[in-house]
Coordinates of C-alpha atoms in Angstrom, one line a residue:
M12 CA -41.7 -13.4 16.0
K13 CA -39.5 -15.6 13.8
N14 CA -38.6 -12.5 11.7
I15 CA -37.7 -10.5 14.8
F16 CA -35.4 -13.3 16.0
L17 CA -33.7 -13.5 12.5
F18 CA -33.3 -9.7 12.5
I19 CA -31.7 -9.7 16.0
A20 CA -29.5 -12.7 15.1
S21 CA -28.4 -10.9 11.9
I22 CA -27.5 -7.7 13.7
F23 CA -25.5 -9.7 16.3
L24 CA -23.6 -11.6 13.6
I25 CA -22.7 -8.5 11.7
S26 CA -21.6 -6.6 14.8
S27 CA -19.5 -9.5 16.1
T28 CA -17.8 -9.7 12.7
V29 CA -17.0 -6.0 12.7
C30 CA -15.7 -6.1 16.3
A31 CA -13.5 -9.1 15.6
K32 CA -11.7 -7.5 12.6
D33 CA -7.9 -7.7 13.1
P34 CA -6.5 -4.1 12.9
T35 CA -3.5 -5.5 10.9
D36 CA -5.8 -6.8 8.2
D37 CA -6.4 -4.4 5.4
G38 CA -9.4 -5.6 3.4
G39 CA -8.4 -9.3 3.4
I40 CA -4.7 -8.5 2.8
F41 CA -2.4 -9.0 5.7
T42 CA -0.3 -5.9 6.0
M43 CA 2.1 -6.2 8.9
K44 CA 5.3 -4.8 7.7
I45 CA 8.5 -4.3 9.6
S46 CA 11.9 -2.6 9.1
I47 CA 15.2 -4.3 9.9
Q48 CA 18.3 -2.2 10.4
I49 CA 21.4 -4.3 9.8
K50 CA 24.8 -3.4 10.9
S51 CA 27.4 -5.7 9.5
D52 CA 31.0 -5.7 8.2
S53 CA 29.5 -4.5 4.8
G54 CA 28.0 -1.4 6.5
N55 CA 24.6 -0.2 7.6
H56 CA 21.5 -1.4 5.7
T57 CA 17.8 -1.1 6.0
L58 CA 15.6 -4.1 5.0
T59 CA 11.8 -4.3 4.7
A60 CA 9.8 -7.4 5.5
T61 CA 6.2 -8.5 5.3
L62 CA 5.1 -10.7 8.2
E63 CA 3.1 -13.9 7.8
N64 CA -0.5 -14.3 8.9
N65 CA 0.0 -16.6 11.9
S66 CA -0.1 -16.2 15.7
S67 CA 3.7 -16.1 15.9
A68 CA 4.0 -13.2 13.6
V69 CA 1.2 -11.3 15.3
A70 CA 2.9 -11.9 18.7
F71 CA 6.2 -10.6 17.2
Y72 CA 4.4 -7.6 15.7
E73 CA 2.7 -6.9 19.1
L74 CA 6.2 -7.1 20.8
L75 CA 7.5 -4.5 18.2
K76 CA 4.6 -2.2 19.0
K77 CA 6.2 -1.8 22.4
G78 CA 9.5 -0.7 20.9
A79 CA 12.3 -1.8 18.6
V80 CA 14.0 -5.1 19.3
T81 CA 17.8 -5.4 18.9
I82 CA 19.2 -8.9 18.3
S83 CA 22.9 -9.8 18.0
M84 CA 23.1 -12.4 15.3
S85 CA 25.8 -14.9 14.4
D86 CA 26.3 -17.0 11.3
Y87 CA 25.2 -20.6 11.5
G88 CA 25.8 -23.3 8.9
N89 CA 26.7 -20.8 6.2
F90 CA 22.9 -20.3 5.4
E91 CA 21.5 -18.1 8.2
K92 CA 22.1 -15.4 10.8
V93 CA 20.6 -16.4 14.2
G94 CA 20.2 -14.7 17.5
S95 CA 18.2 -14.9 20.7
L96 CA 15.0 -12.9 20.9
G97 CA 15.1 -13.0 24.7
K98 CA 11.4 -13.9 24.8
T99 CA 9.4 -16.9 23.8
L100 CA 6.7 -16.5 21.2
P101 CA 3.9 -19.0 20.2
R102 CA 5.1 -21.5 17.7
N103 CA 3.4 -22.6 14.4
D104 CA 6.1 -25.1 13.4
K105 CA 5.8 -27.1 10.2
Q106 CA 8.2 -28.8 7.8
I107 CA 9.4 -26.1 5.4
T108 CA 12.4 -25.4 3.1
T109 CA 13.7 -21.9 3.6
S110 CA 14.9 -19.5 0.9
A111 CA 16.8 -16.2 0.9
G112 CA 14.9 -13.6 2.9
D113 CA 12.9 -15.9 5.2
I114 CA 12.6 -14.7 8.7
I115 CA 12.1 -17.7 10.9
L116 CA 11.2 -18.3 14.6
Y117 CA 13.2 -21.3 15.8
Q118 CA 12.4 -23.0 19.1
G119 CA 10.1 -20.2 19.9
N120 CA 12.9 -17.8 21.1
Q121 CA 15.4 -17.6 18.3
I122 CA 15.1 -15.3 15.3
T123 CA 16.9 -16.2 12.0
I124 CA 17.3 -14.5 8.7
Y125 CA 18.0 -17.0 6.0
Y126 CA 20.2 -16.3 3.0
D127 CA 20.2 -19.8 1.7
K128 CA 18.1 -23.0 1.9
N129 CA 17.5 -25.3 4.8
S130 CA 14.7 -27.8 5.6
W131 CA 13.4 -28.3 9.1
N132 CA 10.4 -27.8 11.4
F133 CA 10.2 -24.0 11.6
T134 CA 7.7 -21.1 12.1
R135 CA 7.9 -18.6 9.3
L136 CA 7.5 -15.1 10.6
G137 CA 8.0 -13.2 7.4
K138 CA 9.9 -12.5 4.3
V139 CA 12.4 -9.8 3.4
V140 CA 11.4 -7.9 0.3
L141 CA 13.1 -5.2 -1.8
T142 CA 12.3 -1.8 -0.3
D143 CA 8.9 -0.4 -1.6
S144 CA 8.1 -3.7 -3.3
T145 CA 6.7 -7.2 -2.7
T146 CA 9.6 -8.7 -4.7
A147 CA 11.7 -11.1 -2.6
I148 CA 15.4 -10.2 -2.1
N149 CA 17.8 -12.6 -3.8
K150 CA 20.5 -14.7 -2.1
A151 CA 23.5 -12.7 -3.4
E152 CA 22.1 -9.3 -2.3
L153 CA 21.1 -10.6 1.1
K154 CA 24.4 -12.4 1.7
K155 CA 26.3 -9.2 0.8
I156 CA 24.1 -7.1 3.2
L157 CA 24.5 -9.6 6.1
G158 CA 28.2 -9.8 5.5
K159 CA 30.7 -12.1 7.2
G160 CA 30.6 -12.8 10.9
D161 CA 28.3 -11.3 13.5
V162 CA 25.6 -8.7 12.8
T163 CA 23.3 -6.5 14.8
A164 CA 19.7 -6.4 13.6
V165 CA 17.2 -3.9 14.9
F166 CA 13.6 -4.9 14.2
S167 CA 10.8 -2.3 14.3
I168 CA 7.4 -1.6 12.9
L169 CA 7.6 0.0 9.4
E170 CA 5.9 3.4 9.4
Q171 CA 3.4 3.5 6.6

């Protein structure tokens, strides 16, 4: 009787683990990737980003599954472009120092792309990387892409 109970408990545990697997998780490596189309005074550019493994990034990814999201972004503080998402996402704020390429959720409803450092309580959504790479983009490249003044950023799921 004890062996039957252990067998049934094992089957239940295995099946619940398989059913609970996150579809964005590829063998233990979080693989949510997005594309960002930037229109700035320096032209049209396409960026790639890898999203973080947190509930905020998952909610953002789920939003993008419904369709591309366009955000008008303005320069703020000479270290970021920021714009309203038009929707509030769950927050996972913690004290961090940003670096070039960080995609941050601020106050639950603002999306920022950092091209320089800043320290505050933020939720990191992801990181811009060089296309077809996991290498972070550097400050000079990103600042040139983002240009001066306002930009339009179109966030969408990267087709893999």
